[in-house]
mmCIF file of C-alpha atoms in Angstrom:
data_model
loop_
_atom_site.group_PDB
_atom_site.id
_atom_site.type_symbol
_atom_site.label_atom_id
_atom_site.label_comp_id
_atom_site.label_asym_id
_atom_site.label_seq_id
_atom_site.Cartn_x
_atom_site.Cartn_y
_atom_site.Cartn_z
ATOM 1 C CA ARG A 290 19.187 -7.858 6.579
ATOM 2 C CA LYS A 291 17.349 -5.082 3.981
ATOM 3 C CA GLU A 292 13.535 -4.767 3.771
ATOM 4 C CA VAL A 293 13.373 -5.819 0.239
ATOM 5 C CA GLU A 294 16.136 -7.894 -1.541
ATOM 6 C CA GLN A 295 16.092 -8.835 -5.034
ATOM 7 C CA ASP A 296 18.975 -10.717 -6.905
ATOM 8 C CA PRO A 297 20.785 -7.832 -8.625
ATOM 9 C CA GLY A 298 21.253 -9.574 -11.815
ATOM 10 C CA PRO A 299 22.114 -9.492 -14.946
ATOM 11 C CA PHE A 300 19.944 -11.322 -17.011
ATOM 12 C CA ASN A 301 20.992 -11.946 -20.220
ATOM 13 C CA VAL A 302 18.997 -13.898 -22.244
ATOM 14 C CA PRO A 303 17.995 -14.533 -25.735
ATOM 15 C CA GLU A 304 14.602 -13.372 -27.483
ATOM 16 C CA GLY A 305 11.825 -16.021 -26.658
ATOM 17 C CA ALA A 306 13.412 -17.216 -23.393
ATOM 18 C CA THR A 307 11.197 -17.427 -19.957
ATOM 19 C CA VAL A 308 12.855 -15.678 -17.350
ATOM 20 C CA ALA A 309 12.013 -15.398 -13.966
ATOM 21 C CA PHE A 310 12.986 -12.976 -10.885
ATOM 22 C CA ASN A 311 12.121 -13.536 -7.345
ATOM 23 C CA CYS A 312 12.043 -10.871 -4.227
ATOM 24 C CA THR A 313 11.933 -11.543 -0.505
ATOM 25 C CA TYR A 314 10.208 -9.075 2.092
ATOM 26 C CA SER A 315 11.345 -9.112 5.703
ATOM 27 C CA ASN A 316 8.183 -7.178 6.950
ATOM 28 C CA SER A 317 5.442 -9.309 7.732
ATOM 29 C CA ALA A 318 2.851 -6.912 7.923
ATOM 30 C CA SER A 319 3.427 -5.485 4.755
ATOM 31 C CA GLN A 320 0.025 -5.455 2.866
ATOM 32 C CA SER A 321 0.802 -4.894 -1.265
ATOM 33 C CA PHE A 322 3.114 -5.474 -3.504
ATOM 34 C CA PHE A 323 4.157 -4.364 -7.017
ATOM 35 C CA TRP A 324 6.476 -4.787 -9.682
ATOM 36 C CA TYR A 325 7.857 -1.701 -11.627
ATOM 37 C CA ARG A 326 9.581 -1.541 -14.395
ATOM 38 C CA GLN A 327 12.557 1.620 -14.988
ATOM 39 C CA ASP A 328 14.152 2.096 -18.598
ATOM 40 C CA CYS A 329 17.435 3.653 -18.562
ATOM 41 C CA ARG A 330 17.928 6.731 -17.044
ATOM 42 C CA LYS A 331 14.213 7.284 -16.721
ATOM 43 C CA GLU A 332 11.189 7.561 -14.153
ATOM 44 C CA PRO A 333 9.722 3.837 -13.203
ATOM 45 C CA LYS A 334 6.478 3.136 -14.178
ATOM 46 C CA LEU A 335 4.123 0.239 -12.572
ATOM 47 C CA LEU A 336 4.213 -3.388 -14.623
ATOM 48 C CA MET A 337 1.808 -4.773 -12.529
ATOM 49 C CA SER A 338 0.294 -5.067 -8.727
ATOM 50 C CA VAL A 339 0.493 -8.333 -7.337
ATOM 51 C CA TYR A 340 -2.031 -10.293 -5.469
ATOM 52 C CA SER A 341 -2.591 -13.039 -3.226
ATOM 53 C CA SER A 342 -4.030 -15.445 -5.706
ATOM 54 C CA GLY A 343 -1.196 -14.720 -8.322
ATOM 55 C CA ASN A 344 -2.021 -12.337 -11.245
ATOM 56 C CA GLU A 345 -1.391 -12.501 -14.948
ATOM 57 C CA ASP A 346 -1.232 -9.689 -17.703
ATOM 58 C CA GLY A 347 -0.351 -10.899 -20.969
ATOM 59 C CA ARG A 348 3.358 -12.631 -21.243
ATOM 60 C CA PHE A 349 3.893 -11.351 -17.493
ATOM 61 C CA THR A 350 2.832 -13.203 -14.237
ATOM 62 C CA ALA A 351 3.105 -12.036 -11.129
ATOM 63 C CA GLN A 352 3.262 -14.649 -7.412
ATOM 64 C CA LEU A 353 3.365 -13.625 -4.210
ATOM 65 C CA ASN A 354 3.748 -16.566 -1.131
ATOM 66 C CA ARG A 355 2.785 -14.815 2.087
ATOM 67 C CA ALA A 356 4.219 -18.018 4.325
ATOM 68 C CA SER A 357 7.954 -17.480 2.798
ATOM 69 C CA GLN A 358 7.287 -13.730 2.086
ATOM 70 C CA TYR A 359 8.765 -13.517 -1.423
ATOM 71 C CA ILE A 360 7.148 -12.355 -4.765
ATOM 72 C CA SER A 361 8.109 -13.640 -7.776
ATOM 73 C CA LEU A 362 7.823 -12.026 -11.894
ATOM 74 C CA LEU A 363 7.605 -14.862 -14.989
ATOM 75 C CA ILE A 364 8.065 -13.069 -18.390
ATOM 76 C CA ARG A 365 7.389 -15.291 -20.770
ATOM 77 C CA ASP A 366 8.156 -15.060 -24.883
ATOM 78 C CA SER A 367 11.166 -12.500 -23.873
ATOM 79 C CA LYS A 368 11.117 -9.282 -26.185
ATOM 80 C CA LEU A 369 13.976 -7.038 -27.169
ATOM 81 C CA SER A 370 11.684 -4.251 -25.686
ATOM 82 C CA ASP A 371 11.716 -6.254 -22.357
ATOM 83 C CA SER A 372 15.283 -5.042 -21.421
ATOM 84 C CA ALA A 373 14.960 -2.715 -18.273
ATOM 85 C CA THR A 374 15.443 -2.902 -14.428
ATOM 86 C CA TYR A 375 12.789 -4.278 -13.028
ATOM 87 C CA LEU A 376 12.188 -2.766 -9.090
ATOM 88 C CA CYS A 377 10.055 -4.776 -6.596
ATOM 89 C CA VAL A 378 7.986 -2.899 -4.191
ATOM 90 C CA VAL A 379 6.001 -3.307 -1.144
ATOM 91 C CA ASN A 380 3.948 -1.320 0.611
ATOM 92 C CA SER A 381 4.175 -1.009 4.628
ATOM 93 C CA ALA A 382 1.780 -1.329 7.266
ATOM 94 C CA ARG A 383 -1.225 1.054 7.200
ATOM 95 C CA LEU A 384 0.832 2.911 9.940
ATOM 96 C CA SER A 385 4.056 3.843 7.761
ATOM 97 C CA TYR A 386 1.367 6.284 5.754
ATOM 98 C CA GLY A 387 2.042 4.168 2.477
ATOM 99 C CA LYS A 388 5.908 4.685 2.444
ATOM 100 C CA LEU A 389 7.226 2.384 -0.255
ATOM 101 C CA THR A 390 10.093 0.265 -0.072
ATOM 102 C CA PHE A 391 11.708 -0.372 -3.139
ATOM 103 C CA GLY A 392 14.292 -3.431 -4.060
ATOM 104 C CA GLN A 393 17.760 -2.509 -5.302
ATOM 105 C CA GLY A 394 16.491 -3.626 -9.014
ATOM 106 C CA THR A 395 16.691 -6.826 -11.193
ATOM 107 C CA ILE A 396 18.492 -6.213 -14.593
ATOM 108 C CA LEU A 397 17.396 -8.059 -17.653
ATOM 109 C CA THR A 398 18.912 -7.880 -21.251
ATOM 110 C CA VAL A 399 16.919 -9.735 -23.699
ATOM 111 C CA HIS A 400 19.301 -10.165 -26.665
ATOM 112 C CA PRO A 401 18.426 -11.447 -30.685
ATOM 113 C CA ASP B 83 -3.019 15.488 -19.647
ATOM 114 C CA GLY B 84 -2.585 14.533 -16.274
ATOM 115 C CA GLY B 85 1.039 13.609 -14.484
ATOM 116 C CA ILE B 86 3.534 14.935 -12.735
ATOM 117 C CA THR B 87 5.965 17.361 -13.595
ATOM 118 C CA GLN B 88 9.557 17.556 -12.493
ATOM 119 C CA SER B 89 12.155 20.619 -13.369
ATOM 120 C CA PRO B 90 14.894 21.044 -14.023
ATOM 121 C CA LYS B 91 15.889 17.871 -15.864
ATOM 122 C CA TYR B 92 19.732 18.490 -15.482
ATOM 123 C CA LEU B 93 20.764 20.762 -12.475
ATOM 124 C CA PHE B 94 24.166 21.633 -11.265
ATOM 125 C CA ARG B 95 25.073 22.749 -7.734
ATOM 126 C CA LYS B 96 28.222 24.826 -6.524
ATOM 127 C CA GLU B 97 29.819 24.164 -3.522
ATOM 128 C CA GLY B 98 27.772 25.709 -0.736
ATOM 129 C CA GLN B 99 24.620 26.129 -2.456
ATOM 130 C CA ASN B 100 21.427 25.311 -2.296
ATOM 131 C CA VAL B 101 19.160 24.090 -4.886
ATOM 132 C CA THR B 102 15.381 23.608 -5.159
ATOM 133 C CA LEU B 103 13.996 21.362 -7.345
ATOM 134 C CA SER B 104 10.184 21.545 -8.301
ATOM 135 C CA CYS B 105 7.431 19.125 -8.578
ATOM 136 C CA GLU B 106 4.110 19.542 -9.537
ATOM 137 C CA GLN B 107 1.111 17.301 -9.911
ATOM 138 C CA ASN B 108 -2.378 17.449 -11.790
ATOM 139 C CA LEU B 109 -3.976 14.114 -10.457
ATOM 140 C CA ASN B 110 -5.595 16.274 -7.075
ATOM 141 C CA HIS B 111 -3.890 13.668 -5.355
ATOM 142 C CA ASP B 112 -3.378 13.717 -1.676
ATOM 143 C CA ALA B 113 0.070 12.045 -1.058
ATOM 144 C CA MET B 114 3.081 12.989 -2.945
ATOM 145 C CA TYR B 115 6.957 11.808 -2.139
ATOM 146 C CA TRP B 116 10.759 12.532 -3.125
ATOM 147 C CA TYR B 117 12.983 9.828 -3.228
ATOM 148 C CA ARG B 118 16.768 9.910 -4.125
ATOM 149 C CA GLN B 119 18.225 7.004 -6.048
ATOM 150 C CA ASP B 120 22.097 6.238 -6.637
ATOM 151 C CA PRO B 121 23.371 3.803 -9.536
ATOM 152 C CA GLY B 122 22.666 0.600 -8.849
ATOM 153 C CA GLN B 123 20.414 1.139 -5.884
ATOM 154 C CA GLY B 124 16.897 1.122 -5.370
ATOM 155 C CA LEU B 125 15.016 4.461 -4.035
ATOM 156 C CA ARG B 126 15.611 5.627 -0.787
ATOM 157 C CA LEU B 127 12.646 7.967 0.601
ATOM 158 C CA ILE B 128 13.674 11.793 1.379
ATOM 159 C CA TYR B 129 10.349 13.163 2.543
ATOM 160 C CA TYR B 130 6.586 12.568 2.037
ATOM 161 C CA SER B 131 3.237 14.778 2.324
ATOM 162 C CA GLN B 132 0.044 13.158 2.983
ATOM 163 C CA ILE B 133 -1.810 16.481 2.858
ATOM 164 C CA VAL B 134 -1.555 19.710 2.070
ATOM 165 C CA ASN B 135 0.670 21.959 5.089
ATOM 166 C CA ASP B 136 1.725 18.474 6.402
ATOM 167 C CA PHE B 137 5.015 15.977 6.118
ATOM 168 C CA GLN B 138 7.173 13.418 7.465
ATOM 169 C CA LYS B 139 10.976 12.733 7.116
ATOM 170 C CA GLY B 140 12.054 9.996 5.391
ATOM 171 C CA ASP B 141 14.913 7.479 5.486
ATOM 172 C CA ILE B 142 17.516 10.328 4.571
ATOM 173 C CA ALA B 143 15.832 13.202 5.291
ATOM 174 C CA GLU B 144 19.296 15.007 6.892
ATOM 175 C CA GLY B 145 20.337 17.754 4.354
ATOM 176 C CA TYR B 146 17.217 18.493 2.584
ATOM 177 C CA SER B 147 14.006 20.314 3.306
ATOM 178 C CA VAL B 148 10.549 20.478 1.590
ATOM 179 C CA SER B 149 7.339 22.224 2.076
ATOM 180 C CA ARG B 150 3.528 21.505 0.855
ATOM 181 C CA GLU B 151 1.946 24.878 0.610
ATOM 182 C CA LYS B 152 -0.231 23.840 -2.673
ATOM 183 C CA LYS B 153 -1.954 20.592 -3.068
ATOM 184 C CA GLU B 154 -0.103 20.460 -6.187
ATOM 185 C CA SER B 155 2.971 21.673 -5.711
ATOM 186 C CA PHE B 156 5.995 19.595 -3.507
ATOM 187 C CA PRO B 157 9.657 21.042 -3.859
ATOM 188 C CA LEU B 158 12.245 19.636 -2.871
ATOM 189 C CA THR B 159 16.064 22.064 -1.566
ATOM 190 C CA VAL B 160 19.294 20.666 -1.134
ATOM 191 C CA THR B 161 20.785 22.240 1.350
ATOM 192 C CA SER B 162 24.523 22.884 1.720
ATOM 193 C CA ALA B 163 24.304 20.073 4.219
ATOM 194 C CA GLN B 164 23.858 17.533 2.071
ATOM 195 C CA LYS B 165 27.426 16.844 1.195
ATOM 196 C CA ASN B 166 26.830 14.154 -1.164
ATOM 197 C CA PRO B 167 23.673 15.208 -3.761
ATOM 198 C CA THR B 168 24.745 13.465 -6.665
ATOM 199 C CA ALA B 169 22.127 11.451 -7.860
ATOM 200 C CA PHE B 170 18.636 10.896 -9.804
ATOM 201 C CA TYR B 171 15.695 12.516 -7.816
ATOM 202 C CA LEU B 172 12.312 11.187 -8.421
ATOM 203 C CA CYS B 173 9.307 12.850 -7.489
ATOM 204 C CA ALA B 174 5.898 10.690 -6.799
ATOM 205 C CA SER B 175 2.447 11.076 -5.892
ATOM 206 C CA ARG B 176 -0.765 8.887 -5.211
ATOM 207 C CA ALA B 177 -4.123 9.663 -4.505
ATOM 208 C CA ASP B 178 -4.660 8.416 -1.021
ATOM 209 C CA SER B 179 -1.303 7.504 1.353
ATOM 210 C CA LEU B 180 -3.592 5.012 3.502
ATOM 211 C CA ARG B 181 -4.729 2.952 0.882
ATOM 212 C CA PRO B 182 -2.485 0.064 0.200
ATOM 213 C CA ARG B 183 -3.119 -0.582 -2.992
ATOM 214 C CA ASP B 184 -3.173 2.681 -4.448
ATOM 215 C CA ILE B 185 -0.651 3.492 -7.341
ATOM 216 C CA GLN B 186 2.134 5.294 -6.843
ATOM 217 C CA TYR B 187 3.182 7.400 -10.351
ATOM 218 C CA PHE B 188 6.379 8.883 -11.075
ATOM 219 C CA GLY B 189 7.711 12.319 -12.547
ATOM 220 C CA ALA B 190 10.873 12.033 -15.097
ATOM 221 C CA GLY B 191 13.273 13.217 -12.771
ATOM 222 C CA THR B 192 15.769 15.815 -12.315
ATOM 223 C CA ARG B 193 19.713 14.690 -12.031
ATOM 224 C CA LEU B 194 21.868 16.731 -9.985
ATOM 225 C CA SER B 195 25.400 16.815 -10.469
ATOM 226 C CA VAL B 196 27.808 18.917 -8.366
ATOM 227 C CA LEU B 197 30.301 21.432 -9.957
#
């Protein structure tokens, strides 16, 4: 089983749609969680950290369920500019010295 | 501007050749990382360094070597022992490797191809 698993998609949605991505992780001792966005042939950039109580940043909402070991990202009112690959990222326990484990990414295409 | 600079942007390697990818950061970060990304796959950790003059192997270190002689610099050498080096190489840094919530920032990457 992979440490971090995502549905690779692709997700093809029209502008204005709401889309949700899920991600599961296997290490129950994982301490922190992130969503990164990666545009085609570019480096990943932080979209948002994920907190236990859930957090929102504009049209983006992230949730963490520690009991079930999954993380979600909800995008409301999708824009064409949201088209990208979304990477679920988990920071392993302290003794791994901050090693981040990346999911393979979920491809999102927003069309007019 | 603070950031991470990787060079070159594109690199071509001949059979049996060693090549070195540069990574420089002016963020005053202690920890630096090298990842490899293959098409359709997530990032895989090659090497990481928590502090100057110290580094550890990641998940796929075979065929690679690094050095960390200065805080700002973490070059990666792809040796001839790496038989499948074609990939997108990403350097990253974060302030402190032991603080779980510290954000990891990435350079723009180097695309390595074999001639």
